[in-house]
mmCIF file of C-alpha atoms in Angstrom:
data_model
loop_
_atom_site.group_PDB
_atom_site.id
_atom_site.type_symbol
_atom_site.label_atom_id
_atom_site.label_comp_id
_atom_site.label_asym_id
_atom_site.label_seq_id
_atom_site.Cartn_x
_atom_site.Cartn_y
_atom_site.Cartn_z
ATOM 1 C CA MET A 4 122.464 107.347 135.102
ATOM 2 C CA SER A 5 123.590 108.376 138.927
ATOM 3 C CA THR A 6 126.797 107.309 140.039
ATOM 4 C CA ALA A 7 126.294 108.629 143.650
ATOM 5 C CA VAL A 8 128.925 107.914 146.273
ATOM 6 C CA ALA A 9 127.423 104.134 147.428
ATOM 7 C CA ARG A 10 127.816 103.223 151.181
ATOM 8 C CA GLY A 11 128.466 100.000 152.560
ATOM 9 C CA ARG A 12 127.542 96.840 151.613
ATOM 10 C CA ALA A 13 123.828 97.734 151.005
ATOM 11 C CA GLY A 14 125.451 100.161 148.482
ATOM 12 C CA ARG A 15 127.776 97.475 147.022
ATOM 13 C CA LEU A 16 124.314 95.959 146.227
ATOM 14 C CA ARG A 17 122.560 98.409 144.757
ATOM 15 C CA LEU A 18 126.302 99.036 142.536
ATOM 16 C CA ARG A 19 125.851 95.765 141.698
ATOM 17 C CA HIS A 20 121.718 95.400 140.670
ATOM 18 C CA ARG A 21 123.080 99.021 138.152
ATOM 19 C CA LEU A 22 125.896 97.041 136.870
ATOM 20 C CA ALA A 23 124.116 94.432 135.682
ATOM 21 C CA ALA A 24 120.742 96.629 134.351
ATOM 22 C CA ALA A 25 123.416 98.499 132.690
ATOM 23 C CA GLY A 26 124.970 95.463 130.936
ATOM 24 C CA ARG A 27 121.596 94.382 129.839
ATOM 25 C CA ALA A 28 120.894 98.500 128.379
ATOM 26 C CA SER A 29 124.068 97.841 126.147
ATOM 27 C CA GLU A 30 122.776 94.286 125.658
ATOM 28 C CA LEU A 31 119.690 95.961 123.998
ATOM 29 C CA LEU A 32 120.528 98.865 122.629
ATOM 30 C CA ASP A 33 123.094 96.321 120.450
ATOM 31 C CA ARG A 34 120.628 94.255 118.972
ATOM 32 C CA GLN A 35 118.578 96.916 118.657
ATOM 33 C CA ARG A 36 121.194 98.564 116.324
ATOM 34 C CA ARG A 37 121.827 95.666 114.861
ATOM 35 C CA ILE A 38 118.500 95.403 113.391
ATOM 36 C CA LEU A 39 118.553 99.403 113.060
ATOM 37 C CA ALA A 40 121.268 98.827 110.311
ATOM 38 C CA GLY A 41 120.265 96.448 108.662
ATOM 39 C CA GLU A 42 116.616 97.079 108.256
ATOM 40 C CA LEU A 43 118.706 101.040 107.135
ATOM 41 C CA ASP A 44 120.871 98.476 104.380
ATOM 42 C CA ARG A 45 117.613 96.832 102.789
ATOM 43 C CA VAL A 46 115.894 100.413 102.565
ATOM 44 C CA GLY A 47 118.914 102.178 101.150
ATOM 45 C CA LEU A 48 118.924 99.732 98.202
ATOM 46 C CA GLU A 49 115.149 99.812 97.606
ATOM 47 C CA ALA A 50 115.945 103.454 97.805
ATOM 48 C CA HIS A 51 118.704 103.698 95.390
ATOM 49 C CA ARG A 52 115.782 101.718 93.107
ATOM 50 C CA THR A 53 113.382 103.673 93.274
ATOM 51 C CA GLY A 54 115.476 107.010 92.128
ATOM 52 C CA GLU A 55 116.006 104.938 89.219
ATOM 53 C CA GLU A 56 113.186 103.766 88.322
ATOM 54 C CA TRP A 57 111.658 107.935 88.906
ATOM 55 C CA GLU A 58 114.369 108.594 86.522
ATOM 56 C CA ARG A 59 113.174 106.784 83.948
ATOM 57 C CA SER A 60 110.189 106.945 83.794
ATOM 58 C CA GLY A 61 110.967 111.489 84.357
ATOM 59 C CA ARG A 62 112.736 110.681 81.088
ATOM 60 C CA GLU A 63 109.502 108.729 79.497
ATOM 61 C CA ALA A 64 106.846 111.179 81.002
ATOM 62 C CA ARG A 65 109.600 114.274 79.336
ATOM 63 C CA ALA A 66 109.869 112.319 76.004
ATOM 64 C CA TRP A 67 106.576 111.852 75.281
ATOM 65 C CA LEU A 68 105.434 115.457 76.486
ATOM 66 C CA GLN A 69 107.836 116.646 74.127
ATOM 67 C CA ARG A 70 106.087 114.449 71.062
ATOM 68 C CA ALA A 71 102.712 115.671 71.844
ATOM 69 C CA GLU A 72 103.627 119.027 72.562
ATOM 70 C CA ALA A 73 104.942 119.250 68.724
ATOM 71 C CA LEU A 74 101.739 116.811 67.235
ATOM 72 C CA ASP A 75 99.353 118.133 69.509
ATOM 73 C CA GLY A 76 100.802 122.167 70.354
ATOM 74 C CA GLN A 77 100.471 124.371 73.541
ATOM 75 C CA ARG A 78 96.409 124.503 73.904
ATOM 76 C CA ALA A 79 95.966 120.826 73.326
ATOM 77 C CA LEU A 80 97.632 119.435 76.651
ATOM 78 C CA ALA A 81 96.171 123.144 78.507
ATOM 79 C CA ALA A 82 93.285 121.586 77.752
ATOM 80 C CA ALA A 83 94.335 117.918 79.295
ATOM 81 C CA ILE A 84 95.526 118.999 82.586
ATOM 82 C CA PRO A 85 93.273 117.912 85.365
ATOM 83 C CA ALA A 86 91.492 119.606 87.146
ATOM 84 C CA ASP A 87 91.439 118.096 90.665
ATOM 85 C CA ARG A 88 94.600 117.162 91.994
ATOM 86 C CA ALA A 89 96.083 112.892 92.913
ATOM 87 C CA ALA A 90 95.642 111.464 96.447
ATOM 88 C CA VAL A 91 97.969 109.496 98.137
ATOM 89 C CA ALA A 92 97.851 107.047 100.320
ATOM 90 C CA ILE A 93 101.252 106.462 102.587
ATOM 91 C CA GLN A 94 101.658 102.182 103.903
ATOM 92 C CA TYR A 95 103.937 102.018 107.392
ATOM 93 C CA GLY A 96 106.093 99.339 108.677
ATOM 94 C CA GLU A 97 107.982 100.143 112.085
ATOM 95 C CA ALA A 98 111.050 98.419 112.773
ATOM 96 C CA MET A 99 112.634 99.209 117.045
ATOM 97 C CA GLY A 100 109.674 101.115 117.343
ATOM 98 C CA VAL A 101 110.696 103.166 114.383
ATOM 99 C CA ARG A 102 107.825 104.281 112.284
ATOM 100 C CA TYR A 103 108.299 104.867 108.952
ATOM 101 C CA PRO A 104 106.730 104.527 105.006
ATOM 102 C CA VAL A 105 107.193 101.628 102.852
ATOM 103 C CA HIS A 106 104.326 101.913 100.069
ATOM 104 C CA THR A 107 102.627 104.529 98.507
ATOM 105 C CA THR A 108 99.709 104.334 96.259
ATOM 106 C CA VAL A 109 98.432 106.977 93.737
ATOM 107 C CA THR A 110 95.308 108.099 92.245
ATOM 108 C CA PRO A 111 94.948 110.455 89.333
ATOM 109 C CA PRO A 112 93.045 112.683 88.939
ATOM 110 C CA GLY A 113 90.191 112.705 86.730
ATOM 111 C CA ASP A 114 89.897 110.693 83.607
ATOM 112 C CA PRO A 115 91.913 109.830 81.217
ATOM 113 C CA VAL A 116 92.856 112.680 78.405
ATOM 114 C CA ARG A 117 90.580 111.947 75.357
ATOM 115 C CA VAL A 118 91.454 114.669 72.805
ATOM 116 C CA GLY A 119 94.127 115.305 70.291
ATOM 117 C CA SER A 120 96.254 112.923 69.151
ATOM 118 C CA SER A 121 97.785 108.844 70.569
ATOM 119 C CA ALA A 122 100.833 110.692 71.464
ATOM 120 C CA LEU A 123 99.138 112.790 74.172
ATOM 121 C CA SER A 124 97.650 109.666 75.771
ATOM 122 C CA PHE A 125 100.983 108.825 75.941
ATOM 123 C CA ALA A 126 102.415 111.079 77.843
ATOM 124 C CA ALA A 127 99.342 111.652 80.048
ATOM 125 C CA ASP A 128 100.008 108.054 81.482
ATOM 126 C CA ALA A 129 103.520 108.184 81.477
ATOM 127 C CA HIS A 130 103.294 111.479 83.740
ATOM 128 C CA ARG A 131 101.006 109.080 85.972
ATOM 129 C CA GLY A 132 103.877 106.314 86.075
ATOM 130 C CA ALA A 133 106.604 109.438 86.682
ATOM 131 C CA LEU A 134 104.178 111.459 89.649
ATOM 132 C CA ALA A 135 103.841 106.957 91.227
ATOM 133 C CA ALA A 136 107.079 106.730 91.141
ATOM 134 C CA ALA A 137 108.348 109.872 92.510
ATOM 135 C CA VAL A 138 105.673 109.404 95.563
ATOM 136 C CA GLN A 139 107.556 105.977 95.743
ATOM 137 C CA HIS A 140 110.672 107.823 95.793
ATOM 138 C CA ALA A 141 110.100 110.048 98.365
ATOM 139 C CA ALA A 142 108.434 107.935 100.321
ATOM 140 C CA ILE A 143 111.214 105.460 100.758
ATOM 141 C CA SER A 144 113.510 108.598 101.497
ATOM 142 C CA ARG A 145 112.056 109.959 104.252
ATOM 143 C CA ALA A 146 112.058 106.375 105.594
ATOM 144 C CA VAL A 147 116.124 106.164 105.230
ATOM 145 C CA ALA A 148 116.594 109.576 107.100
ATOM 146 C CA MET A 149 114.151 108.689 109.707
ATOM 147 C CA LEU A 150 116.021 104.388 110.551
ATOM 148 C CA ALA A 151 119.373 106.533 109.502
ATOM 149 C CA ALA A 152 118.525 108.865 112.518
ATOM 150 C CA GLU A 153 117.320 106.055 115.080
ATOM 151 C CA LEU A 154 120.660 104.082 114.060
ATOM 152 C CA VAL A 155 122.329 107.713 115.444
ATOM 153 C CA HIS A 156 120.081 108.036 118.277
ATOM 154 C CA THR A 157 120.752 105.044 119.398
ATOM 155 C CA ARG A 158 124.871 103.945 118.383
ATOM 156 C CA THR A 159 125.036 107.677 121.109
ATOM 157 C CA ARG A 160 122.908 106.120 124.021
ATOM 158 C CA GLN A 161 124.979 102.897 123.939
ATOM 159 C CA ARG A 162 128.178 104.499 123.317
ATOM 160 C CA ALA A 163 127.318 106.717 126.728
ATOM 161 C CA ILE A 164 126.587 103.781 128.811
ATOM 162 C CA ASP A 165 129.310 101.873 127.044
ATOM 163 C CA ASN A 166 131.972 104.533 128.039
ATOM 164 C CA ARG A 167 130.782 106.962 130.194
ATOM 165 C CA TRP A 168 128.671 104.547 132.526
ATOM 166 C CA ILE A 169 129.222 101.428 132.883
ATOM 167 C CA PRO A 170 132.915 102.639 133.584
ATOM 168 C CA GLN A 171 131.413 105.108 136.248
ATOM 169 C CA LEU A 172 129.826 101.656 138.281
ATOM 170 C CA GLU A 173 132.664 99.726 138.344
ATOM 171 C CA ASN A 174 134.946 102.395 139.199
ATOM 172 C CA ALA A 175 132.332 103.137 141.936
ATOM 173 C CA LEU A 176 132.172 99.925 143.224
ATOM 174 C CA ARG A 177 136.296 99.003 143.189
ATOM 175 C CA ILE A 178 136.812 102.108 145.772
ATOM 176 C CA LEU A 179 133.906 100.642 147.531
ATOM 177 C CA GLU A 180 135.124 97.474 147.349
ATOM 178 C CA MET A 181 138.531 99.089 148.874
ATOM 179 C CA GLN A 182 136.975 100.253 151.142
ATOM 180 C CA LEU A 183 135.066 97.241 152.408
ATOM 181 C CA ASP A 184 138.117 95.214 152.655
ATOM 182 C CA GLU A 185 139.832 97.478 154.572
ATOM 183 C CA LEU A 186 136.985 98.394 156.969
ATOM 184 C CA ASP A 187 137.092 94.059 157.131
ATOM 185 C CA ARG A 188 140.997 94.605 157.881
ATOM 186 C CA GLU A 189 140.297 96.622 161.242
ATOM 187 C CA GLU A 190 137.234 95.512 162.818
ATOM 188 C CA ASN A 191 139.360 91.946 162.583
ATOM 189 C CA VAL A 192 142.539 93.670 164.322
ATOM 190 C CA ARG A 193 140.675 94.991 166.711
ATOM 191 C CA VAL A 194 138.780 91.592 166.600
ATOM 192 C CA ARG A 195 141.645 90.008 167.711
ATOM 193 C CA TRP A 196 142.308 92.596 169.781
ATOM 194 C CA ALA A 197 139.497 92.235 172.018
ATOM 195 C CA ALA A 198 140.045 88.305 172.509
ATOM 196 C CA ASN A 199 143.310 88.489 173.670
ATOM 197 C CA VAL A 200 142.942 91.545 176.415
ATOM 198 C CA ILE A 201 139.410 89.061 177.793
ATOM 199 C CA GLN A 202 142.543 86.036 177.033
ATOM 200 C CA ARG A 203 144.678 87.685 179.410
ATOM 201 C CA PRO A 204 145.054 86.873 182.753
ATOM 202 C CA LYS A 205 144.136 89.192 185.722
ATOM 203 C CA GLY A 206 146.724 90.977 187.806
ATOM 204 C CA ARG A 207 149.517 90.229 185.049
#
């Protein structure tokens, strides 16, 4: 975004082109800012909803775990722990070039619990639900952070153009216009002086 000193009428034309380009860049960044802000609001509401769902499912899983422990004991709980890990698939969305997670799918490990009381089976199901809710909330929280960071970056760039680049270009153009006007006045004076010399009769 250089505003190096421009000279002459060609320099004035270059400054005008730069000023027009800066205006277009500011408009594009303003549009990007508004779109990102709207998407951030939407995803923020989704993060609030998924956070509440995670807390609710976590409380439910904890309650069923306590019941299963009371009915089946620690050995049954240990035997119900799956040997494998859950698998997570993430789907992404995009807004103004920002790619962020929007949905997750959790595939739980192993087979459902087949031993112990019904409380143990319910506890396993509740923990699967809590895991899915936690993963979804983590993904949406990450999306909020990514959109917020890009929004800050966009606002910073727009402020730099509006508050620094455009004023510098406008000031440089104003100074150059004054210089060119002064040159035009000097040239007019010289032209009139030369015309008077030519029209003056010889010998006088």
